[in-house]
Tab-separated table of N, CA and C in Angstrom:
chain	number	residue	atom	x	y	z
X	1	UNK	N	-141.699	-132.108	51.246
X	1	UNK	CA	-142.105	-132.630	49.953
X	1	UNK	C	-141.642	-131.689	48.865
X	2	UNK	N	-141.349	-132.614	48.039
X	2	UNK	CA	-140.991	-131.523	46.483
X	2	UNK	C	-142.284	-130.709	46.013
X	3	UNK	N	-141.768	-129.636	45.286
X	3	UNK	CA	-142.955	-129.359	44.286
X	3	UNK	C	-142.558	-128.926	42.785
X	4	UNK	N	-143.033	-130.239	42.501
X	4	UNK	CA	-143.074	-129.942	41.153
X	4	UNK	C	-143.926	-129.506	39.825
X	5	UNK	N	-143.977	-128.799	38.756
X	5	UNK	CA	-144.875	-128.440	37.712
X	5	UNK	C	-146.296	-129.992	37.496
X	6	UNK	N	-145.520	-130.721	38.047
X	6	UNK	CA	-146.905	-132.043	37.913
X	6	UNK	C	-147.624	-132.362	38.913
X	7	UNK	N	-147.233	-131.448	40.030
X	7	UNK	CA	-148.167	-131.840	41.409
X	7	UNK	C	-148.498	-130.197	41.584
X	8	UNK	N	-147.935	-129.514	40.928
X	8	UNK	CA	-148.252	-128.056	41.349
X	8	UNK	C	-148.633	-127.854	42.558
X	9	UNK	N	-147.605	-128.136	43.699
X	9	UNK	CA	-147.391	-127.831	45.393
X	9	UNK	C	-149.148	-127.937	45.641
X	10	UNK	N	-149.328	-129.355	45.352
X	10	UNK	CA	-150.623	-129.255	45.952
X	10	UNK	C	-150.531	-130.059	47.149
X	11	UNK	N	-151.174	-129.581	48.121
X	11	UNK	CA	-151.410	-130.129	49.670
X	11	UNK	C	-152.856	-130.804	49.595
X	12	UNK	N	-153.579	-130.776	49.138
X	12	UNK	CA	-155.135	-131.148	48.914
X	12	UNK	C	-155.079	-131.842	47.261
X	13	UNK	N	-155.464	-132.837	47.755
X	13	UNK	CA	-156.055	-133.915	46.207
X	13	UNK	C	-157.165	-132.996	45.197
X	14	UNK	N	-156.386	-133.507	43.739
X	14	UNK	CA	-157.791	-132.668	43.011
X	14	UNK	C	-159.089	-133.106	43.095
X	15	UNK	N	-159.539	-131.746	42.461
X	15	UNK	CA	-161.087	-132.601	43.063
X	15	UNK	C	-161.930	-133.714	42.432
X	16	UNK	N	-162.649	-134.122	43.067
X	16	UNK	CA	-163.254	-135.150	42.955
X	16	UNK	C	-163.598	-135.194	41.809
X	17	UNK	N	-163.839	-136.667	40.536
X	17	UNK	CA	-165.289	-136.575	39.707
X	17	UNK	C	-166.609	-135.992	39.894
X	18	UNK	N	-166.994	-136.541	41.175
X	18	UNK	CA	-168.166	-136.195	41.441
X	18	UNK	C	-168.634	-134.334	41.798
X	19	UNK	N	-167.746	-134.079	42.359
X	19	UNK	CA	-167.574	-132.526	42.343
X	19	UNK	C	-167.977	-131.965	41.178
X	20	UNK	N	-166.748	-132.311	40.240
X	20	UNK	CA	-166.845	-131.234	39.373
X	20	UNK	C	-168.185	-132.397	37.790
X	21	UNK	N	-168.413	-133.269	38.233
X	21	UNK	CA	-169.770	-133.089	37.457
X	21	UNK	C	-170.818	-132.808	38.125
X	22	UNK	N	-171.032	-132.787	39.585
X	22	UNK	CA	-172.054	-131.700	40.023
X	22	UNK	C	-172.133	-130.277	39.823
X	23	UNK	N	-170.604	-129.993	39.469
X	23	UNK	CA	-170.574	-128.228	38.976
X	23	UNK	C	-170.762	-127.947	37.883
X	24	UNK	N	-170.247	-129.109	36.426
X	24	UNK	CA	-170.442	-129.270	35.224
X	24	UNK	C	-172.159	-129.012	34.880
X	25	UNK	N	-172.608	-130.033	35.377
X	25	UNK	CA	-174.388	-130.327	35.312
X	25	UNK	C	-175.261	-129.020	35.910
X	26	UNK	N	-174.876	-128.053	37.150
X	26	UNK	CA	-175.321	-126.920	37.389
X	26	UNK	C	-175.165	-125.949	36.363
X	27	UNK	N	-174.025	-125.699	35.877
X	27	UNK	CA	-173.658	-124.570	35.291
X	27	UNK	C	-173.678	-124.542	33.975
X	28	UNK	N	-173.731	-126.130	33.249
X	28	UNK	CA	-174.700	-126.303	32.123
X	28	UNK	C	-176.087	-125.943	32.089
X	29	UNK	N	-176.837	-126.149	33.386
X	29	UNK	CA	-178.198	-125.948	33.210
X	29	UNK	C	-178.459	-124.330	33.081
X	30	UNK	N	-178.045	-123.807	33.872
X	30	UNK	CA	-177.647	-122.258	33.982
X	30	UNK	C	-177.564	-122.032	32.604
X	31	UNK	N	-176.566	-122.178	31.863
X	31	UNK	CA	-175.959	-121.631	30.329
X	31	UNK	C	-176.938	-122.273	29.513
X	32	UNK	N	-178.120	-123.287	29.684
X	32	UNK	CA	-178.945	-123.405	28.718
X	32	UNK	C	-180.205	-122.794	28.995
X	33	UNK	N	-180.071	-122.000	30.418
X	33	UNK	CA	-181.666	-121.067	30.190
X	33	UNK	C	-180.874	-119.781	30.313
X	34	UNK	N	-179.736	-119.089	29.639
X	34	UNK	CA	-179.571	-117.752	29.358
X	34	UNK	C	-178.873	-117.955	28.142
X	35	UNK	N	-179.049	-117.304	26.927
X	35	UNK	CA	-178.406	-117.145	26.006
X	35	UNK	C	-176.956	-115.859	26.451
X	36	UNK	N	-176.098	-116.500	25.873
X	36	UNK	CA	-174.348	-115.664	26.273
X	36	UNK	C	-173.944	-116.313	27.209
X	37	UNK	N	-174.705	-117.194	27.893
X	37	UNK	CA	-173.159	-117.995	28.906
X	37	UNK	C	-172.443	-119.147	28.382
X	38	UNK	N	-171.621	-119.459	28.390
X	38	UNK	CA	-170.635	-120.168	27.957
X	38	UNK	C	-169.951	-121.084	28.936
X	39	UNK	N	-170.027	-122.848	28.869
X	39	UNK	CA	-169.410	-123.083	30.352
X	39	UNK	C	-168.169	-123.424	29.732
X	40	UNK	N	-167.026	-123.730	29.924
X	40	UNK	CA	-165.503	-124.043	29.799
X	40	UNK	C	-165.234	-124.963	30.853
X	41	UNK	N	-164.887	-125.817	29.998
X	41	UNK	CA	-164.289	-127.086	30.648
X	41	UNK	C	-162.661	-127.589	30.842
X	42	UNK	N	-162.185	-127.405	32.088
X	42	UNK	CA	-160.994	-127.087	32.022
X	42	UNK	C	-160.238	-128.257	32.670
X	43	UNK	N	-161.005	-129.199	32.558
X	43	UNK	CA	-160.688	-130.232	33.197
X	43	UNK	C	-160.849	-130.896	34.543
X	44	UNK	N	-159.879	-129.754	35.261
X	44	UNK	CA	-159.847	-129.994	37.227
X	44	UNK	C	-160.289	-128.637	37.444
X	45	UNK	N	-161.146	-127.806	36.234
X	45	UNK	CA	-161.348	-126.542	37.068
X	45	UNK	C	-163.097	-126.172	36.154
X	46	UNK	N	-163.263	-125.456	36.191
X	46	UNK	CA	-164.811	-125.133	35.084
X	46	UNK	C	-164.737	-123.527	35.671
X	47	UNK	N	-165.017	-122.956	34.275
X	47	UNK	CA	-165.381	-121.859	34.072
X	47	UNK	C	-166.680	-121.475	33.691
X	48	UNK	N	-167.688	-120.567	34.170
X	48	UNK	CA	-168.725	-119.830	33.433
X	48	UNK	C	-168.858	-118.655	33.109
X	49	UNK	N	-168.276	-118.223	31.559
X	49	UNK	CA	-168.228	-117.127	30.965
X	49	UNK	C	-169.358	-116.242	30.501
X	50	UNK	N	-169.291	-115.463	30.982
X	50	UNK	CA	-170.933	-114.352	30.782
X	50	UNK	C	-170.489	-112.754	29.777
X	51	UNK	N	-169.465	-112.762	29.540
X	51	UNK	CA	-168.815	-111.502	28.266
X	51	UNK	C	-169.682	-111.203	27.881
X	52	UNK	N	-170.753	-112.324	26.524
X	52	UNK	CA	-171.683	-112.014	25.602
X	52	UNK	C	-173.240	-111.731	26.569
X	53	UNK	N	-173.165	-111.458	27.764
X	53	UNK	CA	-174.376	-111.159	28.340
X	53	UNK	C	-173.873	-110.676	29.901
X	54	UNK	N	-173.048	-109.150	29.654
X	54	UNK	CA	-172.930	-108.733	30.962
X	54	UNK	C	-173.697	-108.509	31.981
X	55	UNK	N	-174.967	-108.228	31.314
X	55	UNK	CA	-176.523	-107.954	32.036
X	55	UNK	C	-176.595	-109.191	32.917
X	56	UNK	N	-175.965	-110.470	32.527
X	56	UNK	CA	-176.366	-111.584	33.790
X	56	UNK	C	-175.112	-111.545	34.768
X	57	UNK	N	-174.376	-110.659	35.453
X	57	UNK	CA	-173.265	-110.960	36.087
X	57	UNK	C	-174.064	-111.295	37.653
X	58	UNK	N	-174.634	-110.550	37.943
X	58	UNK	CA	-175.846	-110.592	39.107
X	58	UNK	C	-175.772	-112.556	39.377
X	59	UNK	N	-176.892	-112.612	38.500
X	59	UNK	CA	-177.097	-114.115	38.517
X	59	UNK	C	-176.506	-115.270	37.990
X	60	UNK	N	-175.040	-114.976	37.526
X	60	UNK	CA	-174.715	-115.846	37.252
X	60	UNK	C	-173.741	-115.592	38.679
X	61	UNK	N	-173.053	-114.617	39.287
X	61	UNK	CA	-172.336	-115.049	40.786
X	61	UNK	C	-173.302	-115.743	41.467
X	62	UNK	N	-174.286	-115.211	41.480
X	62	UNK	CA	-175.107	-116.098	43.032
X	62	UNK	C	-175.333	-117.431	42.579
X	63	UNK	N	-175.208	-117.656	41.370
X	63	UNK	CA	-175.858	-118.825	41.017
X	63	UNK	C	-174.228	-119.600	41.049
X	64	UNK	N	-173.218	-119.283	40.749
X	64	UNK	CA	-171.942	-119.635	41.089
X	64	UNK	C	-171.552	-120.177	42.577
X	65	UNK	N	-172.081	-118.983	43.362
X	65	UNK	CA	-171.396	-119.946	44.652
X	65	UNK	C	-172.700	-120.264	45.272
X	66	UNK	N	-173.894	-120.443	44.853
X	66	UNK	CA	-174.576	-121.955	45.730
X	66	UNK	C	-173.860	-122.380	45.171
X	67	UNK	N	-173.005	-122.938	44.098
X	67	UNK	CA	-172.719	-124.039	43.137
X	67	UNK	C	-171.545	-124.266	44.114
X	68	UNK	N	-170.455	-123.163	44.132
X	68	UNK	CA	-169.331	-123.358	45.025
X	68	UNK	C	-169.751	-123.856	46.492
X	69	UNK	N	-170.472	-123.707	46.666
X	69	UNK	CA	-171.062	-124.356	48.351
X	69	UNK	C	-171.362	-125.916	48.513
X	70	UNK	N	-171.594	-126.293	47.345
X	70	UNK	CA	-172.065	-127.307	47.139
X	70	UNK	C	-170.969	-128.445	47.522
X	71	UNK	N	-169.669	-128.077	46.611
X	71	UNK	CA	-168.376	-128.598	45.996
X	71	UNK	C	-167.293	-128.001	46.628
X	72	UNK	N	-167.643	-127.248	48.251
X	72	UNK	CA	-166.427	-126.671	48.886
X	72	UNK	C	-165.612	-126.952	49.141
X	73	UNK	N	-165.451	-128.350	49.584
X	73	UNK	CA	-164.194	-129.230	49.745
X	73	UNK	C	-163.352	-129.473	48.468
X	74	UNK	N	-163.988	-129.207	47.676
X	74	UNK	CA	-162.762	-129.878	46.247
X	74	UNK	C	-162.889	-128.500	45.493
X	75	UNK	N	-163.730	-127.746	45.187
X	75	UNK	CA	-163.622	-126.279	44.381
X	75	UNK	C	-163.536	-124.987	45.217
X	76	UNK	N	-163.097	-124.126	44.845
X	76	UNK	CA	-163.452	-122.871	45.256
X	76	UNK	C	-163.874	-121.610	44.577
X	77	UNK	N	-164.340	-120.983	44.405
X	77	UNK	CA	-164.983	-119.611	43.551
X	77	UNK	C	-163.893	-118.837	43.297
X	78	UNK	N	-163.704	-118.621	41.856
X	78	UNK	CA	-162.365	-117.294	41.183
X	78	UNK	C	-163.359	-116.592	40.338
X	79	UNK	N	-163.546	-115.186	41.190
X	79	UNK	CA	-164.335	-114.374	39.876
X	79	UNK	C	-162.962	-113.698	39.422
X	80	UNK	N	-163.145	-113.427	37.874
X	80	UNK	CA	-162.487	-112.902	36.518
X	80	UNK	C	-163.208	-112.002	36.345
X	81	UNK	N	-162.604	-111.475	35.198
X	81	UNK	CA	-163.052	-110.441	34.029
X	81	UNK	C	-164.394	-111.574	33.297
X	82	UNK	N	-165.316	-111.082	33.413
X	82	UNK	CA	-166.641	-111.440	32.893
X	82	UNK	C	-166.670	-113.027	33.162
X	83	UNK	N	-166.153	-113.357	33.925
X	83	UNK	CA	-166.243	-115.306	34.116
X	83	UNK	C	-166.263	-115.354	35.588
X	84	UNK	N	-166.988	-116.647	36.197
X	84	UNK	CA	-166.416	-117.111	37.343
X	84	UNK	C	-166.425	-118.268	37.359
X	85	UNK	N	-165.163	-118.841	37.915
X	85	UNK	CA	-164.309	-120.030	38.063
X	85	UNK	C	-164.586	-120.733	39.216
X	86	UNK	N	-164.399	-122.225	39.017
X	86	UNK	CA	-164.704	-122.826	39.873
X	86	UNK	C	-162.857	-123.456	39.612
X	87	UNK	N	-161.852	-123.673	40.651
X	87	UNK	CA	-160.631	-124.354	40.251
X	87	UNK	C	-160.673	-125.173	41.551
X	88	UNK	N	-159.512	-125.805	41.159
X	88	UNK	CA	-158.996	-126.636	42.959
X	88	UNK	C	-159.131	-126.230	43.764
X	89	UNK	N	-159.600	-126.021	44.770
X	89	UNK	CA	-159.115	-125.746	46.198
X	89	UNK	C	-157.975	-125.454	46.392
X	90	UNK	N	-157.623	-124.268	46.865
X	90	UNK	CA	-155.918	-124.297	47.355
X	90	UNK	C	-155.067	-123.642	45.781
X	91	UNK	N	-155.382	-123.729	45.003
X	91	UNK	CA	-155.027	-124.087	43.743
X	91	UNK	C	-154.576	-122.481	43.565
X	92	UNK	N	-153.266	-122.001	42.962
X	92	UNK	CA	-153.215	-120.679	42.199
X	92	UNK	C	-152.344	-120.508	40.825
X	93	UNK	N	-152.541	-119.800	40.186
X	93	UNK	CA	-151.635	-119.884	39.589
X	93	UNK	C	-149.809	-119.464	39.760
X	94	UNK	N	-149.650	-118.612	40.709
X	94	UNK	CA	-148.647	-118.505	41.520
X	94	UNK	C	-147.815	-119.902	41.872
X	95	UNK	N	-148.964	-120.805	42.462
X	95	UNK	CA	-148.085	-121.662	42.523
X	95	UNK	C	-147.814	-122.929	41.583
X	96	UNK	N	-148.811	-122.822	40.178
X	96	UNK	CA	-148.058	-123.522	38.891
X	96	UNK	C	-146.402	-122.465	38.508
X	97	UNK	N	-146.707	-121.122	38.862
X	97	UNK	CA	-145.558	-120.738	37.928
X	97	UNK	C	-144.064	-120.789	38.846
X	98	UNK	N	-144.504	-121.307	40.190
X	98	UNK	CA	-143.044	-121.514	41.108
X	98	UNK	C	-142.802	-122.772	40.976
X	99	UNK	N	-143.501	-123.618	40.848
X	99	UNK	CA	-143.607	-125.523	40.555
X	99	UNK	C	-142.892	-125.043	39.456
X	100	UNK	N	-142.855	-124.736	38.363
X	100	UNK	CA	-142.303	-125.129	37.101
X	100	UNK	C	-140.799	-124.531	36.934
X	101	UNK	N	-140.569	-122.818	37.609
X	101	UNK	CA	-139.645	-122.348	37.887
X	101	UNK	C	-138.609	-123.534	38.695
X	102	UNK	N	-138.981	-124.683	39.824
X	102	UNK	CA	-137.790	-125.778	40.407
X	102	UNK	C	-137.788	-126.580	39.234
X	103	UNK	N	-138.137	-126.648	37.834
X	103	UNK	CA	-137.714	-127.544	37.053
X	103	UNK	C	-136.955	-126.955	35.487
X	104	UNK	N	-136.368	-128.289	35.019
X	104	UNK	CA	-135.817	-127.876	33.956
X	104	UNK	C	-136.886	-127.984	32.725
X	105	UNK	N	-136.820	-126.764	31.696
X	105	UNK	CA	-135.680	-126.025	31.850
X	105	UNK	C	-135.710	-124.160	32.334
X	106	UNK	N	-136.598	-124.369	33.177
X	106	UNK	CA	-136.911	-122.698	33.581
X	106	UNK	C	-136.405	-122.671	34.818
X	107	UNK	N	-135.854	-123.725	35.595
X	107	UNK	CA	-134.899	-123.848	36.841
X	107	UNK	C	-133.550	-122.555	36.569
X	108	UNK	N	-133.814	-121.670	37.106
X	108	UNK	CA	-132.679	-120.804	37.071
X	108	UNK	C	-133.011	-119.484	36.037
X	109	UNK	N	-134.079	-119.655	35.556
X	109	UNK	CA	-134.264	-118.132	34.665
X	109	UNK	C	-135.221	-117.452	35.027
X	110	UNK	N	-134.993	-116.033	34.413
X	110	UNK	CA	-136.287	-115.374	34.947
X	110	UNK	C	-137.473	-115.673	34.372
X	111	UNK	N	-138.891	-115.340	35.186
X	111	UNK	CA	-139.939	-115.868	34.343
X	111	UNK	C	-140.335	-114.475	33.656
X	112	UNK	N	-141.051	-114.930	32.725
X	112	UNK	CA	-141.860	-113.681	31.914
X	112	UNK	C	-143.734	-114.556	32.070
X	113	UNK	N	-144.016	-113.599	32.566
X	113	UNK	CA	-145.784	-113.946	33.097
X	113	UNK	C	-146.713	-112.789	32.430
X	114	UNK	N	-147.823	-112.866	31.587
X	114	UNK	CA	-148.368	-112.616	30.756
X	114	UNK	C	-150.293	-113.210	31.486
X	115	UNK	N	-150.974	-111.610	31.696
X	115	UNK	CA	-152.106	-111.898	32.128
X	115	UNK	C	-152.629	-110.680	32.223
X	116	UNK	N	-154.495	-111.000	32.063
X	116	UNK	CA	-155.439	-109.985	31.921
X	116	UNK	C	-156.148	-110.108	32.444
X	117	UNK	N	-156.087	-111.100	33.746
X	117	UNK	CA	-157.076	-111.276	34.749
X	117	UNK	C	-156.904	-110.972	36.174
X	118	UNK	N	-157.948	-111.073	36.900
X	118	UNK	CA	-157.587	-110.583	38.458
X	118	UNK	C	-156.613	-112.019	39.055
X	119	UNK	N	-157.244	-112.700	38.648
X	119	UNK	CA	-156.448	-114.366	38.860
X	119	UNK	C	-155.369	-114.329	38.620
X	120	UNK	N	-154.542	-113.589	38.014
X	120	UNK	CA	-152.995	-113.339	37.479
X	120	UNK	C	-152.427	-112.422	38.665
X	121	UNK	N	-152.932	-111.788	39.466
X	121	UNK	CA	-152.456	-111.116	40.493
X	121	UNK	C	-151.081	-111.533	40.950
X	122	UNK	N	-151.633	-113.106	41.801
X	122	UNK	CA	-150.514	-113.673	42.938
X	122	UNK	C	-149.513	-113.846	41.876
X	123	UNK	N	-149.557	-114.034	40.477
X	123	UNK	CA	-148.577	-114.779	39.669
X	123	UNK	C	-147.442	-113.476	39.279
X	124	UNK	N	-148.099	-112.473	39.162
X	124	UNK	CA	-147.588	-111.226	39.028
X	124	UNK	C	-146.565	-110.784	40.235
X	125	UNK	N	-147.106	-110.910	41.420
X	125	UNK	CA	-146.098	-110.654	42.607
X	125	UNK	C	-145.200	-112.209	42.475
X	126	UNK	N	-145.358	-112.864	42.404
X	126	UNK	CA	-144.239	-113.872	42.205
X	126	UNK	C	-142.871	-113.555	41.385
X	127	UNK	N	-143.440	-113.471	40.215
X	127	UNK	CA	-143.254	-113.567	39.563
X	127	UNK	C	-141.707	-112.160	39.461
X	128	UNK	N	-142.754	-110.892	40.062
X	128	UNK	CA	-141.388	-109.714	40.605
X	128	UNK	C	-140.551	-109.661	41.764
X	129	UNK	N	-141.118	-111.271	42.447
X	129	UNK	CA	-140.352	-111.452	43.262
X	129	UNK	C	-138.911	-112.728	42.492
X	130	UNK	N	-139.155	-112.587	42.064
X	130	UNK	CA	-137.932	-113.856	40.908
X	130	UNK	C	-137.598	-113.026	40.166
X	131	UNK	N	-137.377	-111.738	39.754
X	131	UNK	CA	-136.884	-111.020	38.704
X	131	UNK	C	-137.126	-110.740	37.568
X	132	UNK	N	-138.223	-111.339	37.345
X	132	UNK	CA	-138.873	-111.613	36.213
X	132	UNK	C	-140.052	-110.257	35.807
X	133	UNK	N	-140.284	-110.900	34.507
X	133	UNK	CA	-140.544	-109.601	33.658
X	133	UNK	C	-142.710	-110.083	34.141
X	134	UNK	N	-143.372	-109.118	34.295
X	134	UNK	CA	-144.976	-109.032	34.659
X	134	UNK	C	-145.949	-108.189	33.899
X	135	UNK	N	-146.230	-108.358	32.821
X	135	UNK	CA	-147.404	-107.758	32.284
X	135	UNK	C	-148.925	-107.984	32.054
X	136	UNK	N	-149.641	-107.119	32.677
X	136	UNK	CA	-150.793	-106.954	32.334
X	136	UNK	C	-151.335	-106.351	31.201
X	137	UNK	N	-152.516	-107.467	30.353
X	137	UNK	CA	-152.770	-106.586	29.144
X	137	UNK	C	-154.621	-106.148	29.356
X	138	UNK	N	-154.474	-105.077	28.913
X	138	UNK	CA	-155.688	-104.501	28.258
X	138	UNK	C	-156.393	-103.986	29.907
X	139	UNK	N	-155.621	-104.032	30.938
X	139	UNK	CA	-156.408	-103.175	32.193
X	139	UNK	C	-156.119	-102.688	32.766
X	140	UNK	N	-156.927	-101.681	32.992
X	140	UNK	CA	-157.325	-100.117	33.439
X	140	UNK	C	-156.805	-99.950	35.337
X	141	UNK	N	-157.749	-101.708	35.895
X	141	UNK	CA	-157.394	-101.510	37.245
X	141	UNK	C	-155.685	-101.916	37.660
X	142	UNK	N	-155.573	-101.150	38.696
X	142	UNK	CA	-154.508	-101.734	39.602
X	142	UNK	C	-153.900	-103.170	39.469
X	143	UNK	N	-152.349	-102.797	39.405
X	143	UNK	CA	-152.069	-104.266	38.678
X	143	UNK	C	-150.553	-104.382	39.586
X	144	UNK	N	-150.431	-105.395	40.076
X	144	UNK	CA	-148.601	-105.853	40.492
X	144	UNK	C	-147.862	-106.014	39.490
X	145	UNK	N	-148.427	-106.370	38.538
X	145	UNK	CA	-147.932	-106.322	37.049
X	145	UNK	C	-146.950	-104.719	36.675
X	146	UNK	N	-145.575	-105.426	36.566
X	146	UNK	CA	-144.511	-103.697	36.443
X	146	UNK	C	-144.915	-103.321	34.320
X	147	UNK	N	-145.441	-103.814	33.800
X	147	UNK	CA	-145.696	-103.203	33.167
X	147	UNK	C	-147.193	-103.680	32.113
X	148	UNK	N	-147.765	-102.918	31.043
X	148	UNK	CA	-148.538	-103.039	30.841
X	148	UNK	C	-148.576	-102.740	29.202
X	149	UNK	N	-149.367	-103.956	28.217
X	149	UNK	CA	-149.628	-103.555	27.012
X	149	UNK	C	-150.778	-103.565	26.899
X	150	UNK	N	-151.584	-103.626	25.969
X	150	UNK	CA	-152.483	-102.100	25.081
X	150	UNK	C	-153.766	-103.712	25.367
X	151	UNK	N	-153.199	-104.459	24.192
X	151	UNK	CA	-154.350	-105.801	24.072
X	151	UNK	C	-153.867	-106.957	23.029
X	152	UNK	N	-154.350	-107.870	23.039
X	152	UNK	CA	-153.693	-109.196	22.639
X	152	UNK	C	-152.832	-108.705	21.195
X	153	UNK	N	-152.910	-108.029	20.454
X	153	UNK	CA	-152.123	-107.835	19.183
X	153	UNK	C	-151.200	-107.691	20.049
X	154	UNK	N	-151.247	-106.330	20.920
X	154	UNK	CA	-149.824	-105.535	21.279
X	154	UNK	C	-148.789	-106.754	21.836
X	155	UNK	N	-149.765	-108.086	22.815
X	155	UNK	CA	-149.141	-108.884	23.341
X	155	UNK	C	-147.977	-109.494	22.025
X	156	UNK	N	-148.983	-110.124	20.785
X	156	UNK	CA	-148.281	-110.599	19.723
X	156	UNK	C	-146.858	-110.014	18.994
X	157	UNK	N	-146.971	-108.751	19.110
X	157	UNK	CA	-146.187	-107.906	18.600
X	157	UNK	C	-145.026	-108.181	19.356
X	158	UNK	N	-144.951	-107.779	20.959
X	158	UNK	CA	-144.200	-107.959	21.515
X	158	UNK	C	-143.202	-108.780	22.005
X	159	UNK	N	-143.952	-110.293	21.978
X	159	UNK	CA	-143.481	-111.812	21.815
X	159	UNK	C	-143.020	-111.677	20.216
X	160	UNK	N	-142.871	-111.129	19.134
X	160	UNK	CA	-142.264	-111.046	18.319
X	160	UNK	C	-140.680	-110.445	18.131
X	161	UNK	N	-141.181	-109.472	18.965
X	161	UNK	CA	-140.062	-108.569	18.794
X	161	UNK	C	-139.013	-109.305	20.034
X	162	UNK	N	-139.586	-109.749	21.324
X	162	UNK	CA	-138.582	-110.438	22.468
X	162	UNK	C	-137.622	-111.577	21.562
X	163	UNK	N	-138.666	-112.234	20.581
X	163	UNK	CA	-138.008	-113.500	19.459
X	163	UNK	C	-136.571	-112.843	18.768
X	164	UNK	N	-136.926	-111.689	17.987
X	164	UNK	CA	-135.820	-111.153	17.264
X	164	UNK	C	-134.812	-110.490	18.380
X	165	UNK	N	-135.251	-109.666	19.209
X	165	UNK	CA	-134.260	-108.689	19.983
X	165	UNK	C	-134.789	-108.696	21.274
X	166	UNK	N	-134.128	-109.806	22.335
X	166	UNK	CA	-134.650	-109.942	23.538
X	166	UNK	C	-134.383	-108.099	24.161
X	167	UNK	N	-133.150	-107.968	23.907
X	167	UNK	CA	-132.875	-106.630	25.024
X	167	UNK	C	-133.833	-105.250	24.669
X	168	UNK	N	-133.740	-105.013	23.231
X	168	UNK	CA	-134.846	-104.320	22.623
X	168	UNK	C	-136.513	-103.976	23.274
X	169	UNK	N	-136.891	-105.637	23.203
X	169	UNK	CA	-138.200	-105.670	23.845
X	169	UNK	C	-138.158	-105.771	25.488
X	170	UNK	N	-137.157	-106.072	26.020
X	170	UNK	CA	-137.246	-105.837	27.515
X	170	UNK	C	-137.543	-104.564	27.880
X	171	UNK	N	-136.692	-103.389	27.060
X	171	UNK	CA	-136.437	-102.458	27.528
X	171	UNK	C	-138.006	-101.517	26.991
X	172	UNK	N	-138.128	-101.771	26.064
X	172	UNK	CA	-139.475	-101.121	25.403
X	172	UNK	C	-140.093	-100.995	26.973
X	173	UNK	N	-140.732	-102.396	27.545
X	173	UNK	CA	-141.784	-102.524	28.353
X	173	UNK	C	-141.182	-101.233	30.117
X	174	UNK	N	-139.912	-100.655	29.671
X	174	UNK	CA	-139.371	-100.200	30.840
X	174	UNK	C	-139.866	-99.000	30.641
X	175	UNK	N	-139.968	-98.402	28.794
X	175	UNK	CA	-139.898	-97.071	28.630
X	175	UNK	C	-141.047	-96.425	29.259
């Protein structure tokens, strides 16, 4: 089978309606008895962001994967930087950024991959496995990511400067 950026090499169907408004309706209820959680609706995936209340990371994982237990067949648990994710099953981002790499018009170039999460990992080794350029912004831990900027300005700056002087800003991220 092909894989393309619109099936994103999926082997498993997305998940269900019913799934993800049983995960929607949990993790709403959750975010309306703690002030700072935040749910994100991502369509085929849901996020629950806890940043503005690190003090709940405790209870908002456990309270995450009963949720993921629930919905195992169609979701699976992605803890982040202060969030945990509920996405497809099977689902990475690694393999949106190789789906899109067999099409035009990024069929044949290197990728440039841009991430500040643990979830950016697999996309990062991909990504230096295609030649392509891998940065992690704003962290401290261990990264496959070959290089690293400061935090979202530095990101801006830099996508500025790649605009005016691709070779310039390649090489910056080498120095």
């Amino acid at each position: 089978s092909t894989c393309t950026a619109r099936a994103i090499c999926r082997t498993r169907p997305l998940p269900s309606a019913a799934a993800l408004e049983s995960a929607r309706e949990a993790m709403s209820r959750l975010a309306g008895r703690h002030a700072g959680l935040h749910v994100e609706d991502k369509q085929f995936a849901l996020a629950l962001h806890y940043r503005a209340a690190p003090r709940l990371e405790g209870v908002v994982v456990s309270a995450m994967e009963e949720v993921a237990a629930g919905v195992a067949n169609d979701l699976e648990l992605q803890r982040g930087k202060m969030v945990v994710e509920l996405r497809p099953a099977g689902a990475t981002k690694a393999q949106a950024v190789a789906a899109f790499l067999e099409e035009a018009p990024f069929a044949g170039r290197a990728p440039i991959f841009i991430g500040d999460d643990l979830t950016d990992e697999p996309a990062f080794e991909l990504v230096n496995q295609r030649e392509g350029v891998s940065i992690v912004v704003s962290a401290t831990r261990p990264s496959a990511a070959r290089a690293r900027l400061e935090d979202v300005a530095a990101v801006r700056i830099w996508l500025g400067e790649l605009q005016l002087e691709p070779a310039a800003a390649l090489g910056r991220l080498t120095d």
